[in-house]
Amino acid sequence: MGGTQKIDLYENFKSINSIDAEKYKRYDVKRGLRNADGTGVLAGLTGISNVHGYVMSDGEKRADEGELRLRGYDLYDLLGVDAKNRRFNYEEVSYLLLMGELPTEQQLSDYIATIDAQRELPDGFTASMIMRNTPPDIMNVLARTILLLYAYDENAEDRSVQHEISTAISLISRLPRIMVLTYYAIRARYNNESMIMHRFIPGQSTAETILSMLRPDRQFTPEEARMLDIMLCLHAEHGGGNNSSFTTHVLTSADTDAYSTYAAAIGSLKGRKHGGANHQVLAMQKEIKDNVVNWENDDEVAAYLAKIVNKQAYDKSGLVYGMGHAVYTLSDPRAVICKRFAEKLAIGTEFEAEFRLLEKIERLAPEVILNEKGTRKDMCANVDMYSGFVYSMLGIPEDLFTPLFACARMSGWAAHRFEEIVSGKRIIRPAYKSIYSKKRAYIPMDER
């Protein structure tokens, strides 16, 4: 790295890489594959999921209640039943995404057994691959581990249906275990803490496995496991247009192997504008909690939100993190469901006051933005508003927030890879217009 000090790339970085914004208008370039009104450019078709947040009427985008449908099934219907004897949902949602239909009781039982049977890692893998030269970020380890598992697959380049499904299920099964092992390996290496390595318990659901391996005493309540299961469901899939799912389509269209594809998707999800956004939400909420004396006072909360909006507080960006979404306008169904279950878990506990504060932020933020900016924007809380709070209630460290997202989203990524393999047929190659309209004359070295 030090050698780069000898060249002037640092000083000229922006000037070299900047493109006049006027050119984007002249050539009608849709930056970020977005139309001028913020809607996404239609780049493909999918039968996996649909995200609905607005309607187009007479060429105008109008706000609407949010909907998320997985294989045509509404998320509210899939997760709406909340009974003490309710079975875990994530494995059922995962089956739906991969297989296209809701499973029968026997099919679900067989699928759960298949996932359960894949949790074991190759002999010596944990010590040689996870605990060796462990980097400080779990997402990077997840990506690296997936790439390393390629070497343990004798048929890694096989593109058959059987191998694709087998690979996907093995990663759906193994990633949660790899995540927890990595968490403790990082804490041992960088914080000199004890290395806890619980074995997984056969027969436990994905949510139960995570809690059992993560907690030193392995203890958790059915309500806690149910809440984590709901969070896995909410993050399992969210339309083909999101960045990591699109990444999955792009790499699959190039006909690369499954391991390379899923590792790239994790790299995308790590991004602070994608799966890593929950860290911003949690940090902003912490600052509000630290600076607002009376959490029950609307005026005090609104006043601090005004400081955030006016770029006087938090990161000076003017953004109220946890509010707003690229598609959803009136409501984010994931946030609605997350909030519903979170409230039940928080009532009567030390977390209830914090939950009420988040409700207040959700309610006041649009009004504050209108008062301070003079513009009214259809804005709802997104899933990140309450997800960090839920994980905190469950005692899950912040370092695991985005990795948990990745573990859940493996099912969605696999479904998108399968769809691209069967229906894509062409390598994804959008056009980029060159800003050099004329040929530049070559100048010999001694004349520069």
Short mmCIF file of C-alpha atoms in Angstrom, two decimals:
data_model
loop_
_atom_site.label_atom_id
_atom_site.label_comp_id
_atom_site.label_asym_id
_atom_site.label_seq_id
_atom_site.Cartn_x
_atom_site.Cartn_y
_atom_site.Cartn_z
CA MET A 1 0.00 0.00 0.00
CA GLY A 2 2.80 2.39 0.90
CA GLY A 3 4.19 2.36 -2.63
CA THR A 4 1.15 4.15 -3.97
CA GLN A 5 2.28 7.31 -2.21
CA LYS A 6 4.69 7.86 -5.11
CA ILE A 7 1.92 8.47 -7.64
CA ASP A 8 -0.67 11.24 -7.63
CA LEU A 9 -3.72 8.99 -7.92
CA TYR A 10 -4.94 10.09 -4.50
CA GLU A 11 -5.09 13.77 -5.40
CA ASN A 12 -6.57 13.16 -8.85
CA PHE A 13 -8.91 10.31 -7.93
CA LYS A 14 -12.11 12.34 -8.18
CA SER A 15 -11.15 14.32 -11.27
CA ILE A 16 -10.06 11.18 -13.15
CA ASN A 17 -13.23 9.28 -12.34
CA SER A 18 -15.85 12.02 -12.42
CA ILE A 19 -18.36 12.29 -15.24
CA ASP A 20 -20.36 15.45 -15.87
CA ALA A 21 -23.90 14.91 -14.60
CA GLU A 22 -25.22 16.66 -17.72
CA LYS A 23 -24.00 13.77 -19.86
CA TYR A 24 -26.29 11.37 -17.99
CA LYS A 25 -29.23 13.50 -19.07
CA ARG A 26 -27.97 13.93 -22.63
CA TYR A 27 -27.62 10.21 -23.23
CA ASP A 28 -30.62 9.27 -21.05
CA VAL A 29 -28.45 7.03 -18.86
CA LYS A 30 -30.36 5.48 -15.98
CA ARG A 31 -27.82 5.53 -13.16
CA GLY A 32 -28.19 2.63 -10.76
CA LEU A 33 -30.57 1.08 -13.30
CA ARG A 34 -33.18 3.52 -11.98
CA ASN A 35 -35.66 5.61 -13.95
CA ALA A 36 -35.88 9.35 -13.30
CA ASP A 37 -38.75 8.84 -10.84
CA GLY A 38 -36.71 6.37 -8.81
CA THR A 39 -38.40 3.23 -10.09
CA GLY A 40 -36.22 0.36 -11.22
CA VAL A 41 -35.46 -0.32 -14.85
CA LEU A 42 -37.17 -3.52 -15.93
CA ALA A 43 -34.25 -5.89 -16.50
CA GLY A 44 -35.86 -9.31 -16.36
CA LEU A 45 -38.74 -11.52 -15.33
CA THR A 46 -39.11 -13.64 -12.20
CA GLY A 47 -41.54 -16.06 -10.65
CA ILE A 48 -39.81 -16.01 -7.26
CA SER A 49 -41.09 -12.90 -5.53
CA ASN A 50 -42.76 -9.58 -6.09
CA VAL A 51 -42.23 -6.35 -4.17
CA HIS A 52 -45.09 -3.87 -4.45
CA GLY A 53 -45.07 -0.39 -2.94
CA TYR A 54 -46.68 1.96 -5.42
CA VAL A 55 -48.92 2.06 -8.50
CA MET A 56 -48.32 3.89 -11.76
CA SER A 57 -51.30 5.96 -12.86
CA ASP A 58 -51.23 8.26 -15.89
CA GLY A 59 -47.46 8.15 -15.81
CA GLU A 60 -47.26 9.14 -12.14
CA LYS A 61 -46.05 7.06 -9.23
CA ARG A 62 -48.65 6.88 -6.49
CA ALA A 63 -48.16 5.49 -3.00
CA ASP A 64 -49.76 2.19 -2.04
CA GLU A 65 -49.66 -0.26 0.84
CA GLY A 66 -46.64 -2.51 0.61
CA GLU A 67 -46.87 -6.15 -0.40
CA LEU A 68 -44.25 -8.87 -0.57
CA ARG A 69 -45.29 -12.08 -2.27
CA LEU A 70 -43.12 -15.19 -2.40
CA ARG A 71 -44.05 -17.45 -5.31
CA GLY A 72 -47.40 -15.63 -5.33
CA TYR A 73 -48.08 -16.11 -1.60
CA ASP A 74 -48.52 -12.98 0.49
CA LEU A 75 -45.99 -12.62 3.30
CA TYR A 76 -48.77 -11.79 5.75
CA ASP A 77 -50.42 -15.13 4.97
CA LEU A 78 -47.18 -17.08 5.27
CA LEU A 79 -46.25 -15.57 8.64
CA GLY A 80 -49.61 -14.41 9.94
CA VAL A 81 -50.37 -17.31 12.27
CA ASP A 82 -48.90 -16.78 15.72
CA ALA A 83 -49.71 -19.68 18.01
CA LYS A 84 -47.62 -21.32 20.72
CA ASN A 85 -47.65 -24.62 18.85
CA ARG A 86 -46.82 -22.98 15.53
CA ARG A 87 -44.00 -24.81 13.76
CA PHE A 88 -40.96 -22.88 12.58
CA ASN A 89 -41.46 -21.12 9.24
CA TYR A 90 -38.00 -20.57 7.78
CA GLU A 91 -37.55 -24.07 6.43
CA GLU A 92 -41.03 -23.91 4.92
CA VAL A 93 -40.28 -20.56 3.25
CA SER A 94 -36.95 -21.91 2.04
CA TYR A 95 -38.68 -24.93 0.48
CA LEU A 96 -41.22 -22.64 -1.19
CA LEU A 97 -38.48 -20.49 -2.72
CA LEU A 98 -36.45 -23.42 -4.05
CA MET A 99 -39.23 -25.80 -5.05
CA GLY A 100 -41.91 -23.33 -6.13
CA GLU A 101 -44.76 -24.70 -4.02
CA LEU A 102 -45.67 -24.95 -0.36
CA PRO A 103 -44.63 -28.35 1.00
CA THR A 104 -46.88 -31.04 2.35
CA GLU A 105 -46.15 -32.15 5.89
CA GLN A 106 -44.07 -35.07 4.61
CA GLN A 107 -42.19 -32.94 2.07
CA LEU A 108 -41.34 -30.38 4.74
CA SER A 109 -40.21 -33.11 7.11
CA ASP A 110 -37.93 -34.58 4.43
CA TYR A 111 -36.54 -31.13 3.55
CA ILE A 112 -35.78 -30.33 7.20
CA ALA A 113 -34.06 -33.70 7.56
CA THR A 114 -31.98 -32.98 4.45
CA ILE A 115 -30.86 -29.61 5.81
CA ASP A 116 -30.15 -31.16 9.19
CA ALA A 117 -27.94 -33.84 7.62
CA GLN A 118 -25.74 -31.24 5.84
CA ARG A 119 -24.56 -29.17 8.84
CA GLU A 120 -21.32 -31.12 9.29
CA LEU A 121 -18.22 -29.48 7.82
CA PRO A 122 -15.30 -31.36 6.23
CA ASP A 123 -12.78 -32.84 8.68
CA GLY A 124 -10.40 -30.20 9.97
CA PHE A 125 -12.19 -27.41 8.10
CA THR A 126 -12.95 -25.30 11.18
CA ALA A 127 -9.37 -25.30 12.43
CA SER A 128 -7.64 -24.88 9.07
CA MET A 129 -10.08 -22.60 7.24
CA ILE A 130 -12.18 -20.69 9.78
CA MET A 131 -9.74 -20.26 12.67
CA ARG A 132 -6.64 -19.71 10.53
CA ASN A 133 -5.79 -16.10 9.58
CA THR A 134 -9.32 -15.06 10.50
CA PRO A 135 -10.10 -11.54 9.21
CA PRO A 136 -12.06 -9.19 11.49
CA ASP A 137 -15.27 -9.20 9.44
CA ILE A 138 -17.62 -12.21 9.47
CA MET A 139 -19.06 -11.45 6.03
CA ASN A 140 -15.61 -11.76 4.46
CA VAL A 141 -15.13 -15.10 6.22
CA LEU A 142 -18.48 -16.34 4.93
CA ALA A 143 -17.51 -15.43 1.38
CA ARG A 144 -14.05 -16.96 1.77
CA THR A 145 -15.45 -20.11 3.34
CA ILE A 146 -17.88 -20.64 0.48
CA LEU A 147 -15.02 -20.30 -2.01
CA LEU A 148 -12.92 -22.74 0.03
CA LEU A 149 -15.74 -25.29 0.11
CA TYR A 150 -15.37 -25.40 -3.67
CA ALA A 151 -12.12 -27.30 -3.12
CA TYR A 152 -13.91 -29.96 -1.08
CA ASP A 153 -16.49 -30.60 -3.80
CA GLU A 154 -15.24 -33.14 -6.33
CA ASN A 155 -17.94 -31.99 -8.74
CA ALA A 156 -17.76 -28.26 -8.10
CA GLU A 157 -18.09 -27.41 -11.80
CA ASP A 158 -21.12 -29.62 -12.27
CA ARG A 159 -24.12 -27.55 -13.46
CA SER A 160 -26.65 -30.38 -13.21
CA VAL A 161 -29.95 -29.84 -11.41
CA GLN A 162 -28.98 -32.39 -8.77
CA HIS A 163 -25.67 -30.72 -7.99
CA GLU A 164 -27.10 -27.20 -7.97
CA ILE A 165 -29.81 -28.16 -5.47
CA SER A 166 -27.38 -30.17 -3.35
CA THR A 167 -24.90 -27.27 -3.20
CA ALA A 168 -27.58 -24.76 -2.28
CA ILE A 169 -29.01 -26.91 0.50
CA SER A 170 -25.55 -27.62 1.90
CA LEU A 171 -24.85 -23.88 2.17
CA ILE A 172 -28.30 -23.12 3.61
CA SER A 173 -27.47 -25.72 6.26
CA ARG A 174 -23.82 -24.84 6.91
CA LEU A 175 -23.73 -21.03 6.80
CA PRO A 176 -25.41 -20.51 10.20
CA ARG A 177 -22.89 -22.83 11.82
CA ILE A 178 -19.96 -21.20 10.01
CA MET A 179 -21.25 -17.79 11.10
CA VAL A 180 -21.29 -18.64 14.82
CA LEU A 181 -17.92 -20.42 14.73
CA THR A 182 -16.42 -17.42 12.95
CA TYR A 183 -17.88 -15.01 15.49
CA TYR A 184 -16.09 -16.77 18.34
CA ALA A 185 -12.90 -17.23 16.31
CA ILE A 186 -12.77 -13.47 15.69
CA ARG A 187 -13.40 -12.66 19.36
CA ALA A 188 -10.68 -15.09 20.40
CA ARG A 189 -8.14 -13.72 17.94
CA TYR A 190 -8.77 -9.98 18.33
CA ASN A 191 -10.22 -9.71 21.86
CA ASN A 192 -8.38 -12.59 23.57
CA GLU A 193 -11.70 -14.06 24.65
CA SER A 194 -12.63 -17.69 25.12
CA MET A 195 -13.28 -19.75 22.01
CA ILE A 196 -16.73 -21.31 22.42
CA MET A 197 -17.35 -24.15 20.00
CA HIS A 198 -20.68 -25.80 20.69
CA ARG A 199 -21.66 -28.69 18.50
CA PHE A 200 -24.91 -28.32 16.65
CA ILE A 201 -27.77 -30.43 17.98
CA PRO A 202 -29.38 -32.68 15.35
CA GLY A 203 -33.07 -32.07 14.90
CA GLN A 204 -33.04 -28.38 15.78
CA SER A 205 -34.43 -25.79 13.38
CA THR A 206 -32.15 -23.20 11.80
CA ALA A 207 -33.19 -20.59 14.39
CA GLU A 208 -32.71 -23.02 17.27
CA THR A 209 -29.30 -24.07 15.94
CA ILE A 210 -28.10 -20.45 15.83
CA LEU A 211 -29.23 -19.67 19.38
CA SER A 212 -27.98 -22.98 20.75
CA MET A 213 -24.52 -22.56 19.23
CA LEU A 214 -24.28 -18.86 20.04
CA ARG A 215 -25.26 -18.77 23.70
CA PRO A 216 -22.65 -20.02 26.16
CA ASP A 217 -25.29 -21.89 28.19
CA ARG A 218 -27.15 -23.01 25.04
CA GLN A 219 -30.46 -21.98 26.64
CA PHE A 220 -33.28 -20.10 24.89
CA THR A 221 -37.06 -19.86 25.16
CA PRO A 222 -39.52 -21.00 22.48
CA GLU A 223 -40.56 -17.36 22.04
CA GLU A 224 -36.98 -16.30 21.35
CA ALA A 225 -36.48 -19.06 18.80
CA ARG A 226 -39.79 -18.14 17.17
CA MET A 227 -38.74 -14.48 16.93
CA LEU A 228 -35.41 -15.34 15.31
CA ASP A 229 -37.21 -17.69 12.93
CA ILE A 230 -39.47 -14.80 11.87
CA MET A 231 -36.42 -12.62 11.21
CA LEU A 232 -34.91 -15.32 9.00
CA CYS A 233 -38.17 -15.49 7.06
CA LEU A 234 -38.29 -11.72 6.59
CA HIS A 235 -34.79 -11.71 5.12
CA ALA A 236 -35.07 -14.88 3.03
CA GLU A 237 -36.03 -13.13 -0.21
CA HIS A 238 -36.96 -9.67 -1.43
CA GLY A 239 -37.40 -9.49 -5.17
CA GLY A 240 -34.97 -9.94 -8.03
CA GLY A 241 -34.05 -6.27 -8.23
CA ASN A 242 -32.15 -5.98 -4.97
CA ASN A 243 -28.40 -5.69 -5.37
CA SER A 244 -27.28 -9.09 -4.09
CA SER A 245 -29.98 -11.02 -5.97
CA PHE A 246 -29.08 -9.11 -9.13
CA THR A 247 -25.45 -9.99 -8.45
CA THR A 248 -26.53 -13.63 -8.32
CA HIS A 249 -28.20 -13.28 -11.71
CA VAL A 250 -25.17 -11.52 -13.22
CA LEU A 251 -22.64 -14.14 -12.15
CA THR A 252 -24.93 -17.03 -13.00
CA SER A 253 -25.51 -15.57 -16.47
CA ALA A 254 -21.74 -15.75 -17.00
CA ASP A 255 -21.97 -19.52 -16.35
CA THR A 256 -19.66 -19.49 -13.36
CA ASP A 257 -19.86 -22.06 -10.56
CA ALA A 258 -22.32 -21.92 -7.68
CA TYR A 259 -19.67 -21.20 -5.04
CA SER A 260 -18.34 -18.14 -6.89
CA THR A 261 -21.88 -16.88 -7.36
CA TYR A 262 -22.93 -17.12 -3.72
CA ALA A 263 -19.64 -15.66 -2.48
CA ALA A 264 -20.20 -12.64 -4.74
CA ALA A 265 -23.75 -12.24 -3.43
CA ILE A 266 -22.38 -12.09 0.11
CA GLY A 267 -19.90 -9.43 -0.98
CA SER A 268 -22.82 -7.39 -2.28
CA LEU A 269 -24.93 -7.87 0.84
CA LYS A 270 -22.07 -6.69 3.02
CA GLY A 271 -22.37 -3.24 1.47
CA ARG A 272 -23.44 -0.36 3.71
CA LYS A 273 -26.18 0.56 1.23
CA HIS A 274 -27.56 -2.98 1.26
CA GLY A 275 -27.45 -5.50 4.12
CA GLY A 276 -25.01 -3.40 6.11
CA ALA A 277 -27.55 -0.58 6.45
CA ASN A 278 -28.82 -1.98 9.76
CA HIS A 279 -25.64 -0.81 11.48
CA GLN A 280 -26.45 2.79 10.54
CA VAL A 281 -29.95 2.44 11.96
CA LEU A 282 -28.71 1.03 15.26
CA ALA A 283 -26.04 3.71 15.66
CA MET A 284 -28.54 6.50 14.95
CA GLN A 285 -31.04 5.04 17.41
CA LYS A 286 -28.32 4.83 20.07
CA GLU A 287 -27.49 8.50 19.60
CA ILE A 288 -31.16 9.46 19.97
CA LYS A 289 -31.46 7.37 23.14
CA ASP A 290 -28.34 8.97 24.59
CA ASN A 291 -29.42 12.53 23.82
CA VAL A 292 -33.17 12.54 24.43
CA VAL A 293 -33.83 12.75 28.17
CA ASN A 294 -37.54 11.92 28.15
CA TRP A 295 -38.27 9.22 25.58
CA GLU A 296 -42.02 9.65 26.14
CA ASN A 297 -41.99 13.32 25.14
CA ASP A 298 -42.92 13.82 21.48
CA ASP A 299 -41.43 17.31 21.37
CA GLU A 300 -38.04 16.18 22.65
CA VAL A 301 -37.84 13.28 20.19
CA ALA A 302 -39.03 15.47 17.31
CA ALA A 303 -36.47 18.13 18.19
CA TYR A 304 -33.60 15.67 17.95
CA LEU A 305 -34.96 14.21 14.72
CA ALA A 306 -35.01 17.79 13.38
CA LYS A 307 -31.31 18.10 14.23
CA ILE A 308 -30.63 14.90 12.29
CA VAL A 309 -32.68 16.09 9.30
CA ASN A 310 -30.86 19.44 9.34
CA LYS A 311 -27.47 17.69 9.31
CA GLN A 312 -26.64 18.86 12.82
CA ALA A 313 -26.60 15.44 14.48
CA TYR A 314 -25.54 11.84 13.96
CA ASP A 315 -23.57 11.51 10.69
CA LYS A 316 -24.63 14.91 9.29
CA SER A 317 -26.16 13.22 6.23
CA GLY A 318 -29.67 14.49 6.92
CA LEU A 319 -31.04 10.96 6.66
CA VAL A 320 -33.27 9.33 9.25
CA TYR A 321 -32.07 5.75 8.93
CA GLY A 322 -34.75 3.09 9.16
CA MET A 323 -37.22 5.32 7.35
CA GLY A 324 -37.91 5.08 3.63
CA HIS A 325 -37.39 2.42 0.98
CA ALA A 326 -36.67 2.30 -2.74
CA VAL A 327 -40.00 0.58 -3.45
CA TYR A 328 -42.24 0.70 -0.38
CA THR A 329 -44.12 3.94 0.28
CA LEU A 330 -47.02 3.57 2.73
CA SER A 331 -45.81 0.43 4.48
CA ASP A 332 -43.08 -2.21 4.41
CA PRO A 333 -44.74 -5.56 5.19
CA ARG A 334 -41.49 -6.88 6.64
CA ALA A 335 -41.37 -3.96 9.09
CA VAL A 336 -45.05 -4.43 9.96
CA ILE A 337 -44.55 -8.11 10.79
CA CYS A 338 -41.24 -7.52 12.58
CA LYS A 339 -42.83 -4.79 14.68
CA ARG A 340 -45.81 -6.99 15.56
CA PHE A 341 -43.69 -9.84 16.88
CA ALA A 342 -41.17 -7.49 18.51
CA GLU A 343 -43.90 -5.79 20.52
CA LYS A 344 -45.11 -9.12 21.90
CA LEU A 345 -41.58 -10.02 22.97
CA ALA A 346 -40.89 -6.57 24.46
CA ILE A 347 -44.07 -5.91 26.46
CA GLY A 348 -43.51 -6.26 30.18
CA THR A 349 -39.72 -6.36 29.82
CA GLU A 350 -36.88 -3.86 30.15
CA PHE A 351 -37.07 -3.37 26.37
CA GLU A 352 -40.61 -2.00 26.23
CA ALA A 353 -39.58 1.65 26.68
CA GLU A 354 -37.10 1.35 23.83
CA PHE A 355 -39.74 -0.24 21.62
CA ARG A 356 -42.11 2.68 22.30
CA LEU A 357 -39.30 5.09 21.38
CA LEU A 358 -38.86 3.39 18.00
CA GLU A 359 -42.60 3.61 17.43
CA LYS A 360 -42.37 7.32 18.15
CA ILE A 361 -39.49 7.80 15.70
CA GLU A 362 -41.50 5.97 13.03
CA ARG A 363 -44.53 8.17 13.66
CA LEU A 364 -42.76 11.52 13.97
CA ALA A 365 -40.08 11.29 11.26
CA PRO A 366 -42.30 12.05 8.22
CA GLU A 367 -43.83 15.05 10.01
CA VAL A 368 -40.41 16.36 11.04
CA ILE A 369 -39.07 16.02 7.50
CA LEU A 370 -42.10 17.92 6.19
CA ASN A 371 -41.67 20.70 8.75
CA GLU A 372 -37.93 21.06 8.25
CA LYS A 373 -37.66 20.53 4.51
CA GLY A 374 -41.07 21.71 3.37
CA THR A 375 -41.55 18.62 1.23
CA ARG A 376 -43.92 15.75 1.77
CA LYS A 377 -42.62 12.35 0.79
CA ASP A 378 -44.42 9.05 1.12
CA MET A 379 -42.24 7.36 3.69
CA CYS A 380 -42.64 4.33 5.91
CA ALA A 381 -40.41 2.49 8.32
CA ASN A 382 -38.36 -0.21 6.65
CA VAL A 383 -37.42 -3.55 8.19
CA ASP A 384 -34.17 -2.15 9.60
CA MET A 385 -36.12 0.14 11.95
CA TYR A 386 -36.94 -2.79 14.21
CA SER A 387 -34.58 -5.61 13.18
CA GLY A 388 -31.60 -4.37 15.21
CA PHE A 389 -33.86 -3.89 18.22
CA VAL A 390 -35.12 -7.47 17.88
CA TYR A 391 -31.60 -8.85 17.66
CA SER A 392 -30.63 -6.83 20.73
CA MET A 393 -33.54 -8.31 22.65
CA LEU A 394 -32.31 -11.76 21.65
CA GLY A 395 -28.81 -10.94 22.85
CA ILE A 396 -27.37 -11.28 19.36
CA PRO A 397 -24.21 -9.17 18.89
CA GLU A 398 -24.23 -6.43 16.27
CA ASP A 399 -21.42 -8.18 14.38
CA LEU A 400 -23.91 -10.91 13.49
CA PHE A 401 -26.72 -8.71 12.13
CA THR A 402 -25.64 -8.74 8.48
CA PRO A 403 -24.28 -12.33 8.56
CA LEU A 404 -27.70 -13.46 9.83
CA PHE A 405 -29.19 -11.65 6.85
CA ALA A 406 -26.83 -13.63 4.58
CA CYS A 407 -27.73 -16.96 6.18
CA ALA A 408 -31.41 -16.25 5.60
CA ARG A 409 -30.96 -14.91 2.08
CA MET A 410 -29.11 -18.02 0.85
CA SER A 411 -32.50 -19.52 0.02
CA GLY A 412 -33.47 -16.51 -2.08
CA TRP A 413 -30.13 -16.39 -3.86
CA ALA A 414 -30.37 -20.08 -4.69
CA ALA A 415 -33.84 -19.59 -6.15
CA HIS A 416 -32.59 -16.74 -8.35
CA ARG A 417 -29.60 -18.78 -9.51
CA PHE A 418 -31.88 -21.67 -10.45
CA GLU A 419 -34.15 -19.31 -12.38
CA GLU A 420 -31.28 -17.70 -14.27
CA ILE A 421 -29.83 -21.11 -15.21
CA VAL A 422 -33.13 -22.25 -16.70
CA SER A 423 -34.59 -19.04 -18.12
CA GLY A 424 -31.80 -16.46 -18.48
CA LYS A 425 -29.92 -17.97 -21.42
CA ARG A 426 -27.92 -14.78 -22.11
CA ILE A 427 -24.98 -13.24 -20.31
CA ILE A 428 -26.03 -9.98 -18.64
CA ARG A 429 -24.17 -7.16 -20.38
CA PRO A 430 -25.68 -3.67 -20.13
CA ALA A 431 -24.17 -0.90 -22.25
CA TYR A 432 -21.94 1.90 -21.00
CA LYS A 433 -21.62 5.02 -23.17
CA SER A 434 -18.05 6.26 -23.52
CA ILE A 435 -17.55 9.95 -22.76
CA TYR A 436 -14.62 10.06 -25.18
CA SER A 437 -16.43 10.89 -28.41
CA LYS A 438 -13.21 11.51 -30.32
CA LYS A 439 -10.03 9.50 -30.61
CA ARG A 440 -7.18 10.88 -28.51
CA ALA A 441 -3.81 11.25 -30.23
CA TYR A 442 -1.04 9.10 -28.78
CA ILE A 443 1.85 11.15 -27.39
CA PRO A 444 5.31 9.51 -27.33
CA MET A 445 6.97 9.21 -23.94
CA ASP A 446 9.67 11.82 -24.62
CA GLU A 447 7.04 14.43 -25.60
CA ARG A 448 4.78 14.15 -22.52
#
